[in-house]
Coordinates of N, CA, C and O in Angstrom, one line a residue:
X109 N 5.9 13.4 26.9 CA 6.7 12.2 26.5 C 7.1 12.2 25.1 O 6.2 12.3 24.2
X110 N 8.0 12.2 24.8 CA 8.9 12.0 23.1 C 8.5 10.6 23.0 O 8.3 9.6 23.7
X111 N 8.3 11.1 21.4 CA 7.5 9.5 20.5 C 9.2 9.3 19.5 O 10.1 10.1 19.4
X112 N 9.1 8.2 19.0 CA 10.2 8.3 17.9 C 9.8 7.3 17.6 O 9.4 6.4 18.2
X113 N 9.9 7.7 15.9 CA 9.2 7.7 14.3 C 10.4 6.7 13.8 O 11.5 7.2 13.8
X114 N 10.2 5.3 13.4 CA 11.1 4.5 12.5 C 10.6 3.9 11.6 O 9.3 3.7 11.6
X115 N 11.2 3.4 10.9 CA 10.4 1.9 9.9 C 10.3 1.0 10.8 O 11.3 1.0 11.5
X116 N 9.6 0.2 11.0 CA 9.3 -1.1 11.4 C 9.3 -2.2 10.1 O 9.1 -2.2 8.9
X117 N 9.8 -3.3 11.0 CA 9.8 -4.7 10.3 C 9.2 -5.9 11.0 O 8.4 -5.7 12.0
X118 N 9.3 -7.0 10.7 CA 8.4 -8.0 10.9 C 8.5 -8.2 12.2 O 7.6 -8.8 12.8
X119 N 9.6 -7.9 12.9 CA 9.5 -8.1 14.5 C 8.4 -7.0 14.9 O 7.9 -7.2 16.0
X120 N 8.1 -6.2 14.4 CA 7.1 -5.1 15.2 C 5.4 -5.6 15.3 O 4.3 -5.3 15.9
X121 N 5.8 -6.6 14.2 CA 4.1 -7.2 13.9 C 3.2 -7.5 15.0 O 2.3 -6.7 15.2
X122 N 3.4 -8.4 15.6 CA 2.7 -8.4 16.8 C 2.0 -6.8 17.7 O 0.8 -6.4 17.5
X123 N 2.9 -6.4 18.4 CA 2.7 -4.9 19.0 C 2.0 -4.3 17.8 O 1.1 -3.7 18.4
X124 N 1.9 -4.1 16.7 CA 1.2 -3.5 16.0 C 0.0 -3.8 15.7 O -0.8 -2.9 15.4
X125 N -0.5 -5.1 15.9 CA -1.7 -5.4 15.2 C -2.4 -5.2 17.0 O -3.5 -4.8 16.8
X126 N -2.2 -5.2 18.3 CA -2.4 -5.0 19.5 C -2.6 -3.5 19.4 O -3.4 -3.1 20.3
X127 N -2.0 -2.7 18.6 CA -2.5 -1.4 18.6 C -3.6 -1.2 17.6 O -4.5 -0.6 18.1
X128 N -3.7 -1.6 16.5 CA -4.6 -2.0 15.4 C -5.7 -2.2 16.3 O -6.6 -1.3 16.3
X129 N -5.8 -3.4 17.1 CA -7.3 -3.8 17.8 C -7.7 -3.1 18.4 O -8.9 -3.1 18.5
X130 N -6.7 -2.1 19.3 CA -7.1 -1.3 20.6 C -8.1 -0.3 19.7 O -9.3 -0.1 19.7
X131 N -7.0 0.3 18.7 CA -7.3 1.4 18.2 C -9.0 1.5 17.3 O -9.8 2.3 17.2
X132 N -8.8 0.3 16.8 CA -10.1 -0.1 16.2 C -11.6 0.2 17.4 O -12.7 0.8 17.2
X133 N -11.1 -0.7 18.4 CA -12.3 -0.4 19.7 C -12.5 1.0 20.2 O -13.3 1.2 21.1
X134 N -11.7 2.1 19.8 CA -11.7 3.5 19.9 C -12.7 4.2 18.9 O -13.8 4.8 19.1
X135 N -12.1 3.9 17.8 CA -11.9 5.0 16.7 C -13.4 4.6 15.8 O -14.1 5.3 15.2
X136 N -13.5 3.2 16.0 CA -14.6 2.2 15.2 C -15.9 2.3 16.5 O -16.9 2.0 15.9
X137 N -16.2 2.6 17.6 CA -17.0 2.7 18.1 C -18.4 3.4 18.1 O -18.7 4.5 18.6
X138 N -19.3 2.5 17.5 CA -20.8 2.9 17.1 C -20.6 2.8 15.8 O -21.6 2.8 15.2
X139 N -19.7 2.8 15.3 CA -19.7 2.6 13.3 C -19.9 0.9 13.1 O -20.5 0.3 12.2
X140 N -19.2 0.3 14.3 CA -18.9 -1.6 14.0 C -19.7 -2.4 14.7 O -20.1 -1.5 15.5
X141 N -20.2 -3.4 15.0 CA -21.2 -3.9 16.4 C -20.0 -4.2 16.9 O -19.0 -4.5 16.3
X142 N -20.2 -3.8 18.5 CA -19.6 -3.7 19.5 C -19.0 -5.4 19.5 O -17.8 -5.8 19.5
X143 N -19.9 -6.0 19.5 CA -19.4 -7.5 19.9 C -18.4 -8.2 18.8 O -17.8 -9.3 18.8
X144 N -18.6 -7.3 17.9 CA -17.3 -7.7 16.7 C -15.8 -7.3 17.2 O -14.7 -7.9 17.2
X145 N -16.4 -5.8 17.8 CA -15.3 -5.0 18.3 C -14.6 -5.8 19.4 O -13.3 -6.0 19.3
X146 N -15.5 -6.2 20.6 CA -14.9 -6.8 21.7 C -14.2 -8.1 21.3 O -13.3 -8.7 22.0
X147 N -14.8 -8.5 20.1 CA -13.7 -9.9 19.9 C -12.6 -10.1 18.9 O -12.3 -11.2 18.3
X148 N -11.9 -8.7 18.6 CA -10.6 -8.7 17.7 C -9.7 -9.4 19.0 O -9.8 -9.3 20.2
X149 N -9.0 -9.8 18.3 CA -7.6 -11.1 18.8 C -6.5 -10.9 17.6 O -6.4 -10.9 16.4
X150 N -5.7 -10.8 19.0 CA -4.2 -10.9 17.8 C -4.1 -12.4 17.7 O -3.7 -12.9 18.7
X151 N -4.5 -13.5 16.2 CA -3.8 -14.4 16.2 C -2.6 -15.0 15.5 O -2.2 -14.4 14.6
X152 N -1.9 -16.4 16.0 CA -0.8 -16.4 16.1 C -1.1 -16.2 13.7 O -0.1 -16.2 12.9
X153 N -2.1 -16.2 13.4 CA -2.4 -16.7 11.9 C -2.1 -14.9 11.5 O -1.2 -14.5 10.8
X154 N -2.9 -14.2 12.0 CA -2.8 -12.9 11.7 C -1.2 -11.9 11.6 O -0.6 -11.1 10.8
X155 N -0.9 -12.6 12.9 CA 1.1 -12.0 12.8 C 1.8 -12.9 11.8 O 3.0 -12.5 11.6
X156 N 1.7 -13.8 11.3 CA 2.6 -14.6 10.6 C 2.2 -13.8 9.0 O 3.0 -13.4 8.1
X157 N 0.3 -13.8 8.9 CA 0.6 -12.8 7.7 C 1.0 -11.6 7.7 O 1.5 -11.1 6.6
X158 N 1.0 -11.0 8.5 CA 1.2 -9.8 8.5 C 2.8 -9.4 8.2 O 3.2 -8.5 7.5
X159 N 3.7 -10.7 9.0 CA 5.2 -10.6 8.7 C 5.4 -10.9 7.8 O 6.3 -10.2 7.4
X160 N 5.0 -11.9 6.8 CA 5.1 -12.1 5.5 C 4.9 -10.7 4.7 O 5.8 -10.3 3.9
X161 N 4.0 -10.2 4.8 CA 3.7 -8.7 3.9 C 4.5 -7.6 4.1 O 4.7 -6.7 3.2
X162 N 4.9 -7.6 5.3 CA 6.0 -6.6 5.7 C 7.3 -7.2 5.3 O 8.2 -6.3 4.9
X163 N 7.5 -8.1 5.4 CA 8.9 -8.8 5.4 C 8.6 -9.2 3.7 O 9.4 -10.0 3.3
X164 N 7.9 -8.7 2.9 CA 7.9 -8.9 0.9 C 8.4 -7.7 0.3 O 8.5 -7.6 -0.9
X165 N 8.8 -6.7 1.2 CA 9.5 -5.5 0.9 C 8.6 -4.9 0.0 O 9.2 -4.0 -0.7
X166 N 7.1 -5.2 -0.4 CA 5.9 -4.3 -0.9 C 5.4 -3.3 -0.5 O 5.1 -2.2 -0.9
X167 N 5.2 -4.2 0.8 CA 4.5 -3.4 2.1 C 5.4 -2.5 3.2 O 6.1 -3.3 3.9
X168 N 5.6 -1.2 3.5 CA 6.3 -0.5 4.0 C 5.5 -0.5 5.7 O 4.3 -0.3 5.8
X169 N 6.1 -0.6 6.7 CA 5.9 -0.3 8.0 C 6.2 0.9 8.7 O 7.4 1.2 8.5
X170 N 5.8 1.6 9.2 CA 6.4 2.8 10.0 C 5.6 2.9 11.4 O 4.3 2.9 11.5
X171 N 6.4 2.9 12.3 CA 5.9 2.7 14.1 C 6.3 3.9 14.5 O 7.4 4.5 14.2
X172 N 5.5 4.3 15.2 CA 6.0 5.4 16.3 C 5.6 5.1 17.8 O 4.4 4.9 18.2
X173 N 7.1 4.9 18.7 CA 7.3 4.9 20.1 C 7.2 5.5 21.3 O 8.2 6.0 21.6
X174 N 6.3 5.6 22.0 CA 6.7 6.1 23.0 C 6.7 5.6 24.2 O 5.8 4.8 24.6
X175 N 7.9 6.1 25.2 CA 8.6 5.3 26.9 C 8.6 3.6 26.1 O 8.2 2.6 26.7
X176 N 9.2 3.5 24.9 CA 9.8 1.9 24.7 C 8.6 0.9 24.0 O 8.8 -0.4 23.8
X177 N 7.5 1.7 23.6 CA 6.6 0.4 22.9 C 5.8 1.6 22.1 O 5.7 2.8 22.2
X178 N 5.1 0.1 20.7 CA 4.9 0.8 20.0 C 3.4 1.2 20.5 O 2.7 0.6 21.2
X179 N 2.9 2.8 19.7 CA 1.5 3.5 20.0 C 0.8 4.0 18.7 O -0.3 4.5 18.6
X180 N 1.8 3.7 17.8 CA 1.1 3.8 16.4 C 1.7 3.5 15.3 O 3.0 3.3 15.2
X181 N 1.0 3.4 14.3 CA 2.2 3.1 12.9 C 0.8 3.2 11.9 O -0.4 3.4 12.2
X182 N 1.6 3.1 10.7 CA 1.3 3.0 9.3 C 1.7 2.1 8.5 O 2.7 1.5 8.6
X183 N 0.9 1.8 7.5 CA 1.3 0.9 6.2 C 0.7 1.3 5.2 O -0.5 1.5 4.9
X184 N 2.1 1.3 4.3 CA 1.6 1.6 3.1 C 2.5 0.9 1.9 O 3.5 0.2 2.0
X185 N 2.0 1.4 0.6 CA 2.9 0.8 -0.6 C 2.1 1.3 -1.9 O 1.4 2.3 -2.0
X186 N 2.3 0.1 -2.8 CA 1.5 0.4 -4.1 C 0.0 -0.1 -3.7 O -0.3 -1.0 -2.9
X187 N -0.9 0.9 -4.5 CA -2.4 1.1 -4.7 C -2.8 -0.6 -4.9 O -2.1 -1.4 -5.6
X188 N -3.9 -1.0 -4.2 CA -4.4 -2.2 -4.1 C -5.0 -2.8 -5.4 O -4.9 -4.0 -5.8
X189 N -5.8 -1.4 -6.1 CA -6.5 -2.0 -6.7 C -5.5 -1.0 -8.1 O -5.0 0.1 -8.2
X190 N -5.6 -1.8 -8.7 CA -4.4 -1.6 -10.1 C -5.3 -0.4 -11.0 O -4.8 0.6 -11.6
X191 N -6.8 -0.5 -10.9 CA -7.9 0.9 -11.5 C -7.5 2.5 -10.9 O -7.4 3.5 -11.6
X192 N -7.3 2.4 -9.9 CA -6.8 3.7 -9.5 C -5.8 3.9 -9.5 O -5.5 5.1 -9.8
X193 N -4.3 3.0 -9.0 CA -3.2 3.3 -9.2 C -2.4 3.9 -8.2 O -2.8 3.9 -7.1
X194 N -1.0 4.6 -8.4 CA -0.4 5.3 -7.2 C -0.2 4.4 -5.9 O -0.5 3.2 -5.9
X195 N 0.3 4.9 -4.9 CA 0.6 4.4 -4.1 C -0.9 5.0 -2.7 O -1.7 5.9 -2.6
X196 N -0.6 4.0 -2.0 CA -1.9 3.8 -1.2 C -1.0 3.5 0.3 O 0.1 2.9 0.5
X197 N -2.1 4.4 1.4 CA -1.7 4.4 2.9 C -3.0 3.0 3.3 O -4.2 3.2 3.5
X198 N -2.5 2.0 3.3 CA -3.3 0.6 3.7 C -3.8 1.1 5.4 O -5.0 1.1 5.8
X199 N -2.7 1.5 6.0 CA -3.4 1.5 7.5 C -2.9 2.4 8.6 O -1.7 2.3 8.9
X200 N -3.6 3.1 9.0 CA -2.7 4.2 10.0 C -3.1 4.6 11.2 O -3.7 5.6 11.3
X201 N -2.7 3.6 12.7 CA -3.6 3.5 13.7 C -3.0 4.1 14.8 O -1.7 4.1 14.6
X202 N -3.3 4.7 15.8 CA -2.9 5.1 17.4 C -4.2 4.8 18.4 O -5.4 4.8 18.4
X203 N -3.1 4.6 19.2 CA -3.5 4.4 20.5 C -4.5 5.5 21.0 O -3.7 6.3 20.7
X204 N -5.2 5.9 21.3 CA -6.3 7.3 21.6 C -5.5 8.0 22.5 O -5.6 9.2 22.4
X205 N -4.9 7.6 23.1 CA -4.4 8.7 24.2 C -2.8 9.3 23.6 O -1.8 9.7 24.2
X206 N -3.1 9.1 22.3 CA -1.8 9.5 20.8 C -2.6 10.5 20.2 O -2.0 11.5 19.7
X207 N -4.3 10.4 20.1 CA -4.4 11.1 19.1 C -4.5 12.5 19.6 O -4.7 12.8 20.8
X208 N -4.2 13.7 18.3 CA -4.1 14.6 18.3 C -2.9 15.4 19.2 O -2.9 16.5 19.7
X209 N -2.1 14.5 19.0 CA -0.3 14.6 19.5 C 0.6 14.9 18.7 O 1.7 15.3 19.1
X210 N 0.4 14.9 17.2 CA 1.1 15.3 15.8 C 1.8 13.9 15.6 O 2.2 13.7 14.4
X211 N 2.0 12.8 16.6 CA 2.0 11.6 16.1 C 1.4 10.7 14.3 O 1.9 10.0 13.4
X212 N -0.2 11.3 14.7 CA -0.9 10.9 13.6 C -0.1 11.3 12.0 O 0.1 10.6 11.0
X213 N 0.3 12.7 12.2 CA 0.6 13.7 10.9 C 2.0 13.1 10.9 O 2.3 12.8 9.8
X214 N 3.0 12.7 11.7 CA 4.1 12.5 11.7 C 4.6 11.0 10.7 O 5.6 10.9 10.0
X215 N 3.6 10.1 11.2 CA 3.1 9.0 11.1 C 3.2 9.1 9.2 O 4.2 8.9 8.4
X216 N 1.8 9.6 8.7 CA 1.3 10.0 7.5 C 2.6 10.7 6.9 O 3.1 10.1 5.9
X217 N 3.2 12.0 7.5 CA 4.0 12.6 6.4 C 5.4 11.2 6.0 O 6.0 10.7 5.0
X218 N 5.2 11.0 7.3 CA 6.7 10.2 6.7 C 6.2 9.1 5.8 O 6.8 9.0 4.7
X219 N 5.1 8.1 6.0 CA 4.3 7.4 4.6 C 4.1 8.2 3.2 O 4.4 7.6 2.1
X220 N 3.7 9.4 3.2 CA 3.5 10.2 2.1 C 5.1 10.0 1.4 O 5.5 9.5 0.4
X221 N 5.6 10.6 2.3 CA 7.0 11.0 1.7 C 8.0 9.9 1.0 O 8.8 10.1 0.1
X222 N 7.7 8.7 1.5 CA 7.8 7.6 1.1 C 7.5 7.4 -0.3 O 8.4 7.5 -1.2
X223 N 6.2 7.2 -0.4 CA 5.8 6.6 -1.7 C 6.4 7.7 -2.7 O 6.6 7.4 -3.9
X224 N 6.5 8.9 -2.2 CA 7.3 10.0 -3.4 C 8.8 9.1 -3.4 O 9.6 9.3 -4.4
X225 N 9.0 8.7 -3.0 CA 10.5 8.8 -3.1 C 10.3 7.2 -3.8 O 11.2 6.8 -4.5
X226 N 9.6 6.6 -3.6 CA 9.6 5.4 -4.7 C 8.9 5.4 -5.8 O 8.8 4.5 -6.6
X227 N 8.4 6.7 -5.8 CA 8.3 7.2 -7.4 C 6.8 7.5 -7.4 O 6.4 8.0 -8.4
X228 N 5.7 7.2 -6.5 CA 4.2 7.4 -7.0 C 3.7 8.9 -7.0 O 3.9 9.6 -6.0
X229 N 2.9 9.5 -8.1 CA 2.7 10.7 -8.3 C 1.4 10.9 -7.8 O 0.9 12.0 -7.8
X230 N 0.9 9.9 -7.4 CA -0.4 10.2 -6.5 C -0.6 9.1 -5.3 O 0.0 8.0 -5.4
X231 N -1.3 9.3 -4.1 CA -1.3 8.4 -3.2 C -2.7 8.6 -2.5 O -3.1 9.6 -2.0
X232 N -3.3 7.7 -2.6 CA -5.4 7.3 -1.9 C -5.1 6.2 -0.5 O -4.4 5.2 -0.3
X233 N -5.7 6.8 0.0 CA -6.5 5.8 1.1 C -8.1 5.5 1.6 O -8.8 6.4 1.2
X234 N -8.5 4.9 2.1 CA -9.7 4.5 2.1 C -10.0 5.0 3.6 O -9.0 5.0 4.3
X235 N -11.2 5.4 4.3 CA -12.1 5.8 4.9 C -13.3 5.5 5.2 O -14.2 5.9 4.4
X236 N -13.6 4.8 6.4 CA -15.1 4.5 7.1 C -16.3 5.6 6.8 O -16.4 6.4 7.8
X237 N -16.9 5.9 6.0 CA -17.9 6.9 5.4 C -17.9 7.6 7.6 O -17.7 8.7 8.1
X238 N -18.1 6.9 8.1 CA -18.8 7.8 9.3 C -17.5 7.9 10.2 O -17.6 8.3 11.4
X239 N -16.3 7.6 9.7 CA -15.2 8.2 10.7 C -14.8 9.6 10.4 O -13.9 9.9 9.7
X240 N -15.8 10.5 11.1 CA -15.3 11.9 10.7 C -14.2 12.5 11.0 O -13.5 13.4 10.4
X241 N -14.0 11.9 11.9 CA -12.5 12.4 12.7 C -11.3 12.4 12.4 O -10.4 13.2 12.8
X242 N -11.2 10.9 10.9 CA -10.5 10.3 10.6 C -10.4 11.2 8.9 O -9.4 11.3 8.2
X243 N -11.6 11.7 8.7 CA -11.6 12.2 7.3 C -11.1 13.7 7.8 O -10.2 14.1 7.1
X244 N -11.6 14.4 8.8 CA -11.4 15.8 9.2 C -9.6 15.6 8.8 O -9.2 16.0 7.7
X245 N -8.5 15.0 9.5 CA -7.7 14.8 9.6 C -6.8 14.5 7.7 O -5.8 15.1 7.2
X246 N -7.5 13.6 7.5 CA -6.6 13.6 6.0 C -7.1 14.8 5.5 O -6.1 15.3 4.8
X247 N -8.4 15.7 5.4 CA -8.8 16.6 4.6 C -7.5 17.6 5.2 O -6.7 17.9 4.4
X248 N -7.3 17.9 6.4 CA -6.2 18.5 6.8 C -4.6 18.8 5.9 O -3.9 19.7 5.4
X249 N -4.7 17.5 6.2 CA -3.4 16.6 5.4 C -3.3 17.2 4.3 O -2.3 17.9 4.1
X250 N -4.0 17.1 3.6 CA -4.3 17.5 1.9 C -4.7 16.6 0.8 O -4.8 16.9 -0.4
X251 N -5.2 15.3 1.5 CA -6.4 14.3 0.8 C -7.4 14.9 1.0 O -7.8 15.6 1.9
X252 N -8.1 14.6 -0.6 CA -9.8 15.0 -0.7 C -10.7 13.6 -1.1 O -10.3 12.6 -1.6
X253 N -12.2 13.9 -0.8 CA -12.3 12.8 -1.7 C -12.0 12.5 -3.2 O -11.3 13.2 -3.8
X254 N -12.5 11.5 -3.8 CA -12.3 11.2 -5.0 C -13.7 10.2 -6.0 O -13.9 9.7 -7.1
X255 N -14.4 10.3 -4.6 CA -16.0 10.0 -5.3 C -15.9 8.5 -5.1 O -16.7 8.0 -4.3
X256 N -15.2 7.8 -5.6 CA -15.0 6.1 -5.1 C -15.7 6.0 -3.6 O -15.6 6.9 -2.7
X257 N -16.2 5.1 -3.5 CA -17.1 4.4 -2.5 C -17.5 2.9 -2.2 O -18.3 2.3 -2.9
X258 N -16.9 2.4 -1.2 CA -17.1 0.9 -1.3 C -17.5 0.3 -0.1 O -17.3 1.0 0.9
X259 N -18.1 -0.9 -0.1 CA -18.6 -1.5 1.6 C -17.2 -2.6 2.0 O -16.8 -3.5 1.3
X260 N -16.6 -2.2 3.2 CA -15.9 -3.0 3.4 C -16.0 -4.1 3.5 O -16.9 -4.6 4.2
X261 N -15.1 -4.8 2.8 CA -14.6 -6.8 3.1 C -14.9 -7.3 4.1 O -14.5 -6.6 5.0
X262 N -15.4 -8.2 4.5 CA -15.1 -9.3 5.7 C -15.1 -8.5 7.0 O -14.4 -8.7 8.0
X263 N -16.1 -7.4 6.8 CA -16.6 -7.0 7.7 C -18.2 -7.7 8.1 O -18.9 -8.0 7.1
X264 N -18.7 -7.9 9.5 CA -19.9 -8.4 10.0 C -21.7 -7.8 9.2 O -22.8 -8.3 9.0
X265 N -21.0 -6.5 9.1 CA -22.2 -5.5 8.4 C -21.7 -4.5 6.9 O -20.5 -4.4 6.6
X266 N -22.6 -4.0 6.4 CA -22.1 -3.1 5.2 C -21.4 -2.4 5.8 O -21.6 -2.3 7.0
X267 N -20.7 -1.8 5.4 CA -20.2 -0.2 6.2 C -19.5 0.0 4.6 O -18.8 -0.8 4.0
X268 N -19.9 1.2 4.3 CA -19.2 2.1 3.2 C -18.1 3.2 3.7 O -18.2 4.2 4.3
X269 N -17.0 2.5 2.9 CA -15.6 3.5 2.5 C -15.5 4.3 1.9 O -15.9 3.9 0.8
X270 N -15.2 5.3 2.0 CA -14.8 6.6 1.0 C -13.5 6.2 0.5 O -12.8 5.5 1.3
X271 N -13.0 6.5 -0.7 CA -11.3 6.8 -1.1 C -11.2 8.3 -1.0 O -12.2 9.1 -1.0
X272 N -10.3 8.5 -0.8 CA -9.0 9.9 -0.6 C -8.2 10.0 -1.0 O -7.4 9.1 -0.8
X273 N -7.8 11.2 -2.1 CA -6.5 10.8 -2.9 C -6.2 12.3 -2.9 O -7.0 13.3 -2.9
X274 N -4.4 12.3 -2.9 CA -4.0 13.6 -2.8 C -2.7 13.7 -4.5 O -2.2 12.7 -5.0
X275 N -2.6 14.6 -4.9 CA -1.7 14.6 -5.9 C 0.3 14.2 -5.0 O 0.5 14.6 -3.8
X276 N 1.2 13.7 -5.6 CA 2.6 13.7 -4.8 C 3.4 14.7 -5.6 O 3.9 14.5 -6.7
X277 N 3.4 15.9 -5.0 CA 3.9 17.2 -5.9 C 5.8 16.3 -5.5 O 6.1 15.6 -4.6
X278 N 6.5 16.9 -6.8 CA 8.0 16.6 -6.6 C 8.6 16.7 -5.1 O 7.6 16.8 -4.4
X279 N 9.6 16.7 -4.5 CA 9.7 17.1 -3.8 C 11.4 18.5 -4.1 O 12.5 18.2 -4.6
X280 N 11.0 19.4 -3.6 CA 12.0 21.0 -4.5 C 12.9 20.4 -3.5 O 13.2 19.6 -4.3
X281 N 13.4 20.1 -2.6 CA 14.9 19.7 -1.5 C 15.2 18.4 -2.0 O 15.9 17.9 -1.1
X282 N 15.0 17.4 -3.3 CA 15.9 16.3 -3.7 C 16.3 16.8 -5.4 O 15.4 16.7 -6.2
X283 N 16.8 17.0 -5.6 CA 18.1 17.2 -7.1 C 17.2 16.3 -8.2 O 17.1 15.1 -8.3
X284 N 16.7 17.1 -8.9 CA 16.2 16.5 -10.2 C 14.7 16.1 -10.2 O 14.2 15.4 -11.1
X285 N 13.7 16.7 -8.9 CA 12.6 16.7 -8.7 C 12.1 18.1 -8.7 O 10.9 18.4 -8.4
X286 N 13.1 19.0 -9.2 CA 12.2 20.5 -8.8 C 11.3 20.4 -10.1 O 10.5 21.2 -10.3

């Protein structure tokens, strides 16, 4: 099945955060209590922010489709926390029966590529210390760690994040970047 890779905008919100949940009850299984897991809900509060952030031209969207709905996306923009800096991949989920489809890398390069092109010379994202699968993959990528370590927010239990940060070399195929 052919996937195809676009920006998304605030109409994709919805379907997105439905892959977000799914993907979380996948990918987050045995790292989150299950009954946290079983009770993500898309609500009507969560897509109105979410369109707002996407729809502030800060926050960049990218979905990838396949047979007509969305199966994964990304978000990204400027670094959250102003200490580190560069541009930052906020969130990058699939459906499980996506992953390891080149979806995921497709997904990422075209975010990567992004933030070069709006100028950031470095780009980090954050990581569930025990999602190996998810670290194996950016290590892939060409993120490493960067020693930063934090427990995530407004999560039910501690769970510690890694950051990951890769350098944004020029890109030699745009005129005035070699």
């Amino acid at each position: 099945m052919s996937v195809l890779v676009r920006a998304g905008g605030p109409d994709d919100v919805e379907s997105v955060l439905h892959v977000k949940n799914t993907s979380w009850r996948s990918a987050y299984r045995g790292l989150l209590p299950q009954d946290f897991l079983d009770g993500l809900a898309v609500t009507s509060r969560a897509v109105e922010a979410w369109r707002e952030l996407i729809g502030s031209g800060e926050r960049h969207l990218v979905v990838g489709e396949a047979g007509g709905r969305i199966v994964g996306f990304s978000v990204y923009g400027p670094a959250e926390d102003a200490a580190i800096g560069g541009g930052e991949v906020y969130a990058i989920y699939l459906l499980a029966e996506h992953w390891s489809t080149g979806l995921g890398r497709a997904l990422l390069t075209r975010s990567v590529d992004h933030l070069r092109e709006l100028g950031f010379d470095r780009a980090g994202l954050w990581v569930l210390e025990g999602n190996t699968r998810a670290r194996r993959f950016y290590e892939r990528f060409g993120f490493a760690p960067t020693g930063r370590v934090e427990n995530v927010a407004g999560l039910p239990v501690e769970v510690p994040e890694l950051h990951y940060g890769m350098v944004l070399a020029p890109d030699p195929g745009r005129p005035g970047t070699a």
